[in-house]
PDB file of C-alpha atoms in Angstrom:
ATOM      1  CA  ASN A  56      41.242  -3.184 -64.297  1.00  0.00           C
ATOM      2  CA  ALA A  57      44.533  -3.907 -62.534  1.00  0.00           C
ATOM      3  CA  GLY A  58      44.851  -0.231 -61.539  1.00  0.00           C
ATOM      4  CA  VAL A  59      48.428   0.833 -60.817  1.00  0.00           C
ATOM      5  CA  THR A  60      50.987  -1.966 -60.727  1.00  0.00           C
ATOM      6  CA  GLN A  61      54.584  -1.813 -59.559  1.00  0.00           C
ATOM      7  CA  THR A  62      57.440  -4.269 -59.827  1.00  0.00           C
ATOM      8  CA  PRO A  63      59.374  -5.486 -57.995  1.00  0.00           C
ATOM      9  CA  LYS A  64      57.787  -5.478 -54.523  1.00  0.00           C
ATOM     10  CA  PHE A  65      61.155  -5.823 -52.790  1.00  0.00           C
ATOM     11  CA  GLN A  66      64.710  -5.165 -53.975  1.00  0.00           C
ATOM     12  CA  VAL A  67      68.142  -5.137 -52.376  1.00  0.00           C
ATOM     13  CA  LEU A  68      70.938  -3.326 -54.189  1.00  0.00           C
ATOM     14  CA  LYS A  69      74.578  -2.725 -53.492  1.00  0.00           C
ATOM     15  CA  THR A  70      75.917   0.818 -53.516  1.00  0.00           C
ATOM     16  CA  GLY A  71      76.683   1.887 -57.068  1.00  0.00           C
ATOM     17  CA  GLN A  72      74.323  -0.536 -58.796  1.00  0.00           C
ATOM     18  CA  SER A  73      71.611   0.733 -61.103  1.00  0.00           C
ATOM     19  CA  MET A  74      68.079  -0.524 -61.540  1.00  0.00           C
ATOM     20  CA  THR A  75      64.654   0.400 -62.855  1.00  0.00           C
ATOM     21  CA  LEU A  76      61.444   0.364 -60.850  1.00  0.00           C
ATOM     22  CA  GLN A  77      58.522  -0.381 -63.109  1.00  0.00           C
ATOM     23  CA  CYS A  78      55.124   1.292 -62.918  1.00  0.00           C
ATOM     24  CA  ALA A  79      52.133   0.749 -65.173  1.00  0.00           C
ATOM     25  CA  GLN A  80      48.488   1.806 -65.124  1.00  0.00           C
ATOM     26  CA  ASP A  81      45.556   0.656 -67.239  1.00  0.00           C
ATOM     27  CA  MET A  82      43.150   3.522 -66.524  1.00  0.00           C
ATOM     28  CA  ASN A  83      44.349   5.799 -69.344  1.00  0.00           C
ATOM     29  CA  HIS A  84      45.421   8.415 -66.808  1.00  0.00           C
ATOM     30  CA  GLU A  85      47.481  11.321 -68.071  1.00  0.00           C
ATOM     31  CA  TYR A  86      49.130  12.225 -64.765  1.00  0.00           C
ATOM     32  CA  MET A  87      51.654   9.871 -63.149  1.00  0.00           C
ATOM     33  CA  SER A  88      54.008  10.458 -60.222  1.00  0.00           C
ATOM     34  CA  TRP A  89      56.752   8.780 -58.266  1.00  0.00           C
ATOM     35  CA  TYR A  90      57.037   9.294 -54.495  1.00  0.00           C
ATOM     36  CA  ARG A  91      59.343   8.048 -51.799  1.00  0.00           C
ATOM     37  CA  GLN A  92      58.236   7.422 -48.235  1.00  0.00           C
ATOM     38  CA  ASP A  93      60.729   7.529 -45.387  1.00  0.00           C
ATOM     39  CA  PRO A  94      60.102   7.023 -41.647  1.00  0.00           C
ATOM     40  CA  GLY A  95      58.942  10.205 -39.923  1.00  0.00           C
ATOM     41  CA  MET A  96      58.459  12.055 -43.185  1.00  0.00           C
ATOM     42  CA  GLY A  97      55.543  12.588 -45.482  1.00  0.00           C
ATOM     43  CA  LEU A  98      55.512  11.241 -49.018  1.00  0.00           C
ATOM     44  CA  ARG A  99      57.874  13.268 -51.183  1.00  0.00           C
ATOM     45  CA  LEU A 100      57.564  13.762 -54.927  1.00  0.00           C
ATOM     46  CA  ILE A 101      60.508  12.553 -57.005  1.00  0.00           C
ATOM     47  CA  HIS A 102      59.346  13.051 -60.603  1.00  0.00           C
ATOM     48  CA  TYR A 103      56.036  13.427 -62.336  1.00  0.00           C
ATOM     49  CA  SER A 104      54.528  13.360 -65.804  1.00  0.00           C
ATOM     50  CA  VAL A 105      51.450  15.053 -67.236  1.00  0.00           C
ATOM     51  CA  GLY A 106      51.355  12.957 -70.380  1.00  0.00           C
ATOM     52  CA  ALA A 107      53.411  10.809 -72.736  1.00  0.00           C
ATOM     53  CA  GLY A 108      56.677  12.531 -73.567  1.00  0.00           C
ATOM     54  CA  ILE A 109      56.366  15.091 -70.751  1.00  0.00           C
ATOM     55  CA  THR A 110      58.199  14.732 -67.432  1.00  0.00           C
ATOM     56  CA  ASP A 111      59.351  17.127 -64.745  1.00  0.00           C
ATOM     57  CA  GLN A 112      61.221  17.120 -61.460  1.00  0.00           C
ATOM     58  CA  GLY A 113      59.598  17.055 -58.077  1.00  0.00           C
ATOM     59  CA  GLU A 114      60.979  17.844 -54.644  1.00  0.00           C
ATOM     60  CA  VAL A 115      63.734  15.177 -54.490  1.00  0.00           C
ATOM     61  CA  PRO A 116      64.843  14.298 -58.053  1.00  0.00           C
ATOM     62  CA  ASN A 117      68.597  13.842 -57.555  1.00  0.00           C
ATOM     63  CA  GLY A 118      69.830  10.365 -58.380  1.00  0.00           C
ATOM     64  CA  TYR A 119      66.693   9.393 -60.315  1.00  0.00           C
ATOM     65  CA  ASN A 120      65.640   9.519 -63.955  1.00  0.00           C
ATOM     66  CA  VAL A 121      62.251   8.959 -65.547  1.00  0.00           C
ATOM     67  CA  SER A 122      60.787   8.699 -69.009  1.00  0.00           C
ATOM     68  CA  ARG A 123      57.223   8.435 -70.322  1.00  0.00           C
ATOM     69  CA  SER A 124      57.148   6.926 -73.780  1.00  0.00           C
ATOM     70  CA  THR A 125      53.568   5.625 -73.412  1.00  0.00           C
ATOM     71  CA  THR A 126      50.530   6.690 -71.396  1.00  0.00           C
ATOM     72  CA  GLU A 127      50.603   3.387 -69.498  1.00  0.00           C
ATOM     73  CA  ASP A 128      54.209   3.146 -68.315  1.00  0.00           C
ATOM     74  CA  PHE A 129      56.328   5.397 -66.117  1.00  0.00           C
ATOM     75  CA  PRO A 130      59.596   3.704 -65.062  1.00  0.00           C
ATOM     76  CA  LEU A 131      61.914   5.173 -62.430  1.00  0.00           C
ATOM     77  CA  ARG A 132      65.635   4.613 -62.892  1.00  0.00           C
ATOM     78  CA  LEU A 133      68.197   4.715 -60.125  1.00  0.00           C
ATOM     79  CA  LEU A 134      71.453   5.628 -61.804  1.00  0.00           C
ATOM     80  CA  SER A 135      73.964   4.690 -59.093  1.00  0.00           C
ATOM     81  CA  ALA A 136      72.273   3.502 -55.932  1.00  0.00           C
ATOM     82  CA  ALA A 137      73.241   5.053 -52.601  1.00  0.00           C
ATOM     83  CA  PRO A 138      72.214   4.048 -49.041  1.00  0.00           C
ATOM     84  CA  SER A 139      70.260   7.334 -48.830  1.00  0.00           C
ATOM     85  CA  GLN A 140      67.915   5.905 -51.475  1.00  0.00           C
ATOM     86  CA  THR A 141      66.771   3.151 -49.129  1.00  0.00           C
ATOM     87  CA  SER A 142      63.050   3.834 -48.978  1.00  0.00           C
ATOM     88  CA  VAL A 143      59.604   2.694 -50.013  1.00  0.00           C
ATOM     89  CA  TYR A 144      58.689   3.936 -53.479  1.00  0.00           C
ATOM     90  CA  PHE A 145      55.138   4.542 -54.621  1.00  0.00           C
ATOM     91  CA  CYS A 146      53.897   5.208 -58.110  1.00  0.00           C
ATOM     92  CA  ALA A 147      50.558   6.997 -58.507  1.00  0.00           C
ATOM     93  CA  SER A 148      48.309   8.072 -61.330  1.00  0.00           C
ATOM     94  CA  ARG A 149      45.260  10.315 -61.790  1.00  0.00           C
ATOM     95  CA  ARG A 150      43.030  11.353 -64.641  1.00  0.00           C
ATOM     96  CA  GLY A 151      43.876  15.054 -64.350  1.00  0.00           C
ATOM     97  CA  VAL A 152      44.754  17.857 -61.972  1.00  0.00           C
ATOM     98  CA  TYR A 153      41.513  17.834 -59.971  1.00  0.00           C
ATOM     99  CA  TYR A 154      41.056  14.105 -59.607  1.00  0.00           C
ATOM    100  CA  GLU A 155      41.902  11.622 -56.886  1.00  0.00           C
ATOM    101  CA  GLN A 156      45.185   9.736 -57.014  1.00  0.00           C
ATOM    102  CA  TYR A 157      45.475   5.989 -57.358  1.00  0.00           C
ATOM    103  CA  PHE A 158      48.561   4.451 -55.774  1.00  0.00           C
ATOM    104  CA  GLY A 159      50.496   1.334 -56.644  1.00  0.00           C
ATOM    105  CA  PRO A 160      51.355  -1.206 -53.913  1.00  0.00           C
ATOM    106  CA  GLY A 161      54.877   0.142 -53.419  1.00  0.00           C
ATOM    107  CA  THR A 162      58.425  -1.126 -53.824  1.00  0.00           C
ATOM    108  CA  ARG A 163      60.600  -1.529 -50.739  1.00  0.00           C
ATOM    109  CA  LEU A 164      64.206  -0.810 -51.743  1.00  0.00           C
ATOM    110  CA  THR A 165      67.242  -1.393 -49.567  1.00  0.00           C
ATOM    111  CA  VAL A 166      70.677  -0.172 -50.633  1.00  0.00           C
ATOM    112  CA  THR A 167      73.616  -1.654 -48.732  1.00  0.00           C
TER     113      THR A 167
ATOM    114  CA  LYS B 209      57.832  24.808 -40.752  1.00  0.00           C
ATOM    115  CA  ASN B 210      55.955  22.026 -42.522  1.00  0.00           C
ATOM    116  CA  GLU B 211      53.325  23.249 -44.929  1.00  0.00           C
ATOM    117  CA  VAL B 212      50.931  20.488 -43.824  1.00  0.00           C
ATOM    118  CA  GLU B 213      50.614  19.630 -40.135  1.00  0.00           C
ATOM    119  CA  GLN B 214      48.541  16.768 -38.775  1.00  0.00           C
ATOM    120  CA  SER B 215      47.451  16.117 -35.207  1.00  0.00           C
ATOM    121  CA  PRO B 216      47.641  13.958 -33.314  1.00  0.00           C
ATOM    122  CA  GLN B 217      50.624  11.968 -34.559  1.00  0.00           C
ATOM    123  CA  ASN B 218      49.371   8.839 -32.801  1.00  0.00           C
ATOM    124  CA  LEU B 219      45.903   7.990 -31.593  1.00  0.00           C
ATOM    125  CA  THR B 220      44.608   4.983 -29.686  1.00  0.00           C
ATOM    126  CA  ALA B 221      40.871   4.490 -29.354  1.00  0.00           C
ATOM    127  CA  GLN B 222      38.453   1.896 -28.076  1.00  0.00           C
ATOM    128  CA  GLU B 223      36.095   0.257 -30.521  1.00  0.00           C
ATOM    129  CA  GLY B 224      32.969   2.352 -30.960  1.00  0.00           C
ATOM    130  CA  GLU B 225      34.572   5.700 -30.151  1.00  0.00           C
ATOM    131  CA  PHE B 226      34.184   8.805 -32.297  1.00  0.00           C
ATOM    132  CA  ILE B 227      37.553   9.814 -33.742  1.00  0.00           C
ATOM    133  CA  THR B 228      38.796  13.128 -35.089  1.00  0.00           C
ATOM    134  CA  ILE B 229      42.044  13.704 -36.964  1.00  0.00           C
ATOM    135  CA  ASN B 230      43.061  17.262 -37.767  1.00  0.00           C
ATOM    136  CA  CYS B 231      45.010  18.797 -40.634  1.00  0.00           C
ATOM    137  CA  SER B 232      46.246  22.394 -40.865  1.00  0.00           C
ATOM    138  CA  TYR B 233      48.039  23.869 -43.839  1.00  0.00           C
ATOM    139  CA  SER B 234      49.829  27.118 -44.573  1.00  0.00           C
ATOM    140  CA  VAL B 235      49.582  27.459 -48.364  1.00  0.00           C
ATOM    141  CA  GLY B 236      46.786  28.385 -50.708  1.00  0.00           C
ATOM    142  CA  ILE B 237      45.167  25.232 -51.988  1.00  0.00           C
ATOM    143  CA  SER B 238      42.858  24.123 -54.742  1.00  0.00           C
ATOM    144  CA  ALA B 239      41.909  20.843 -53.038  1.00  0.00           C
ATOM    145  CA  LEU B 240      42.667  18.678 -50.005  1.00  0.00           C
ATOM    146  CA  HIS B 241      42.966  14.905 -49.973  1.00  0.00           C
ATOM    147  CA  TRP B 242      42.585  12.377 -47.182  1.00  0.00           C
ATOM    148  CA  LEU B 243      44.352   9.061 -47.729  1.00  0.00           C
ATOM    149  CA  GLN B 244      44.479   5.825 -45.779  1.00  0.00           C
ATOM    150  CA  GLN B 245      47.579   3.647 -45.545  1.00  0.00           C
ATOM    151  CA  HIS B 246      46.987   0.172 -44.168  1.00  0.00           C
ATOM    152  CA  PRO B 247      49.585  -1.777 -42.172  1.00  0.00           C
ATOM    153  CA  GLY B 248      50.425  -3.708 -45.332  1.00  0.00           C
ATOM    154  CA  GLY B 249      51.534  -0.444 -46.907  1.00  0.00           C
ATOM    155  CA  GLY B 250      48.917   0.156 -49.581  1.00  0.00           C
ATOM    156  CA  ILE B 251      47.557   3.708 -49.924  1.00  0.00           C
ATOM    157  CA  VAL B 252      43.988   4.477 -50.935  1.00  0.00           C
ATOM    158  CA  SER B 253      42.247   7.764 -51.480  1.00  0.00           C
ATOM    159  CA  LEU B 254      39.355   8.420 -49.082  1.00  0.00           C
ATOM    160  CA  PHE B 255      38.273  11.954 -49.962  1.00  0.00           C
ATOM    161  CA  MET B 256      39.142  14.849 -52.179  1.00  0.00           C
ATOM    162  CA  LEU B 257      37.443  18.106 -51.213  1.00  0.00           C
ATOM    163  CA  SER B 258      37.726  21.799 -51.834  1.00  0.00           C
ATOM    164  CA  SER B 259      34.870  23.076 -49.662  1.00  0.00           C
ATOM    165  CA  GLY B 260      32.284  21.995 -47.125  1.00  0.00           C
ATOM    166  CA  LYS B 261      31.849  18.394 -46.136  1.00  0.00           C
ATOM    167  CA  LYS B 262      31.852  14.902 -47.643  1.00  0.00           C
ATOM    168  CA  LYS B 263      30.602  11.645 -46.147  1.00  0.00           C
ATOM    169  CA  HIS B 264      31.290   8.059 -47.073  1.00  0.00           C
ATOM    170  CA  GLY B 265      29.917   5.413 -44.765  1.00  0.00           C
ATOM    171  CA  ARG B 266      31.318   6.065 -41.278  1.00  0.00           C
ATOM    172  CA  LEU B 267      33.866   8.578 -42.545  1.00  0.00           C
ATOM    173  CA  ILE B 268      33.254  12.319 -42.711  1.00  0.00           C
ATOM    174  CA  ALA B 269      35.681  14.934 -43.998  1.00  0.00           C
ATOM    175  CA  THR B 270      35.261  18.666 -43.515  1.00  0.00           C
ATOM    176  CA  ILE B 271      37.282  21.630 -44.666  1.00  0.00           C
ATOM    177  CA  ASN B 272      37.355  25.298 -43.648  1.00  0.00           C
ATOM    178  CA  ILE B 273      39.197  27.188 -46.366  1.00  0.00           C
ATOM    179  CA  GLN B 274      39.310  30.473 -44.419  1.00  0.00           C
ATOM    180  CA  GLU B 275      40.903  28.808 -41.396  1.00  0.00           C
ATOM    181  CA  LYS B 276      43.088  26.499 -43.541  1.00  0.00           C
ATOM    182  CA  HIS B 277      41.949  23.482 -41.592  1.00  0.00           C
ATOM    183  CA  SER B 278      40.387  20.113 -42.324  1.00  0.00           C
ATOM    184  CA  SER B 279      39.161  17.303 -40.117  1.00  0.00           C
ATOM    185  CA  LEU B 280      38.566  13.621 -40.731  1.00  0.00           C
ATOM    186  CA  HIS B 281      35.986  12.016 -38.464  1.00  0.00           C
ATOM    187  CA  ILE B 282      35.333   8.312 -37.984  1.00  0.00           C
ATOM    188  CA  THR B 283      32.081   7.383 -36.290  1.00  0.00           C
ATOM    189  CA  ALA B 284      31.642   4.068 -34.427  1.00  0.00           C
ATOM    190  CA  SER B 285      35.300   3.166 -34.883  1.00  0.00           C
ATOM    191  CA  HIS B 286      36.284  -0.448 -35.505  1.00  0.00           C
ATOM    192  CA  PRO B 287      39.615  -2.293 -35.286  1.00  0.00           C
ATOM    193  CA  ARG B 288      39.655  -2.518 -39.080  1.00  0.00           C
ATOM    194  CA  ASP B 289      39.961   1.302 -39.125  1.00  0.00           C
ATOM    195  CA  SER B 290      43.480   0.926 -37.693  1.00  0.00           C
ATOM    196  CA  ALA B 291      45.759   2.553 -40.246  1.00  0.00           C
ATOM    197  CA  VAL B 292      47.783   5.672 -40.953  1.00  0.00           C
ATOM    198  CA  TYR B 293      45.654   8.559 -42.182  1.00  0.00           C
ATOM    199  CA  ILE B 294      47.415  11.064 -44.398  1.00  0.00           C
ATOM    200  CA  CYS B 295      46.338  14.576 -45.274  1.00  0.00           C
ATOM    201  CA  ALA B 296      47.638  16.083 -48.529  1.00  0.00           C
ATOM    202  CA  VAL B 297      47.007  19.475 -50.092  1.00  0.00           C
ATOM    203  CA  GLN B 298      47.018  20.399 -53.723  1.00  0.00           C
ATOM    204  CA  ASN B 299      49.018  23.617 -53.912  1.00  0.00           C
ATOM    205  CA  TYR B 300      47.088  26.369 -55.688  1.00  0.00           C
ATOM    206  CA  GLY B 301      50.253  27.872 -57.104  1.00  0.00           C
ATOM    207  CA  GLY B 302      52.232  24.666 -57.462  1.00  0.00           C
ATOM    208  CA  SER B 303      53.309  22.746 -60.523  1.00  0.00           C
ATOM    209  CA  GLN B 304      50.441  20.847 -62.105  1.00  0.00           C
ATOM    210  CA  GLY B 305      48.566  20.551 -58.831  1.00  0.00           C
ATOM    211  CA  ASN B 306      51.143  18.295 -57.200  1.00  0.00           C
ATOM    212  CA  LEU B 307      50.364  17.183 -53.669  1.00  0.00           C
ATOM    213  CA  ILE B 308      52.121  18.195 -50.449  1.00  0.00           C
ATOM    214  CA  PHE B 309      51.729  15.527 -47.787  1.00  0.00           C
ATOM    215  CA  GLY B 310      51.473  15.590 -44.026  1.00  0.00           C
ATOM    216  CA  LYS B 311      53.395  13.032 -41.985  1.00  0.00           C
ATOM    217  CA  GLY B 312      50.308  11.043 -41.149  1.00  0.00           C
ATOM    218  CA  THR B 313      48.318  10.093 -38.058  1.00  0.00           C
ATOM    219  CA  LYS B 314      48.661   6.521 -36.861  1.00  0.00           C
ATOM    220  CA  LEU B 315      45.337   5.249 -35.536  1.00  0.00           C
ATOM    221  CA  SER B 316      44.965   2.104 -33.495  1.00  0.00           C
ATOM    222  CA  VAL B 317      41.478   0.961 -32.537  1.00  0.00           C
ATOM    223  CA  LYS B 318      41.351  -1.620 -29.758  1.00  0.00           C
ATOM    224  CA  PRO B 319      38.505  -4.153 -29.519  1.00  0.00           C
TER     225      PRO B 319
END
């Protein structure tokens, strides 16, 4: 199993550009989440999904969209990039509510 | 006030020392997670516990639900244990059991 994969590993965007961060898992997990990690702060939840076709907002959803058309994939879209979105983004999945989380390797995004 | 507080923020130890990292939380929880983030950035789950104690190799995690406190112990520490250790709680009343994370404890073990 590849586990949780994320692409790209690094990305530089200009302010106002849009892009999609890809996340996929091959463990048939129902729960998937997107987090951002900023210096001096804990991981913060952006959006999450409890199954195909079901998504909801987390703590910091503004400026991001998600969709979950399949169990495997959970892409994160930045609509109009801003410097405040410079961060490291992690995708994670788990089998259910009371199971451990598996994290992807992260995407380091810089917005200039 | 942060809902999850870790101490210390930074910790330097000599190889072989016994290490303790603490986590206190202020919300009702259904489970607590300990995670390890290596210098390369990857995050792995070490423990998920809701009561008592769990052990895996040289790592031991304990939780006291009444005192809202958990500890992560590393016995016979080694330089390869150098990493950031993150405590996260699963909020009992939160949406779908989403996690609330502490800011992490950066551990450096010197040879």
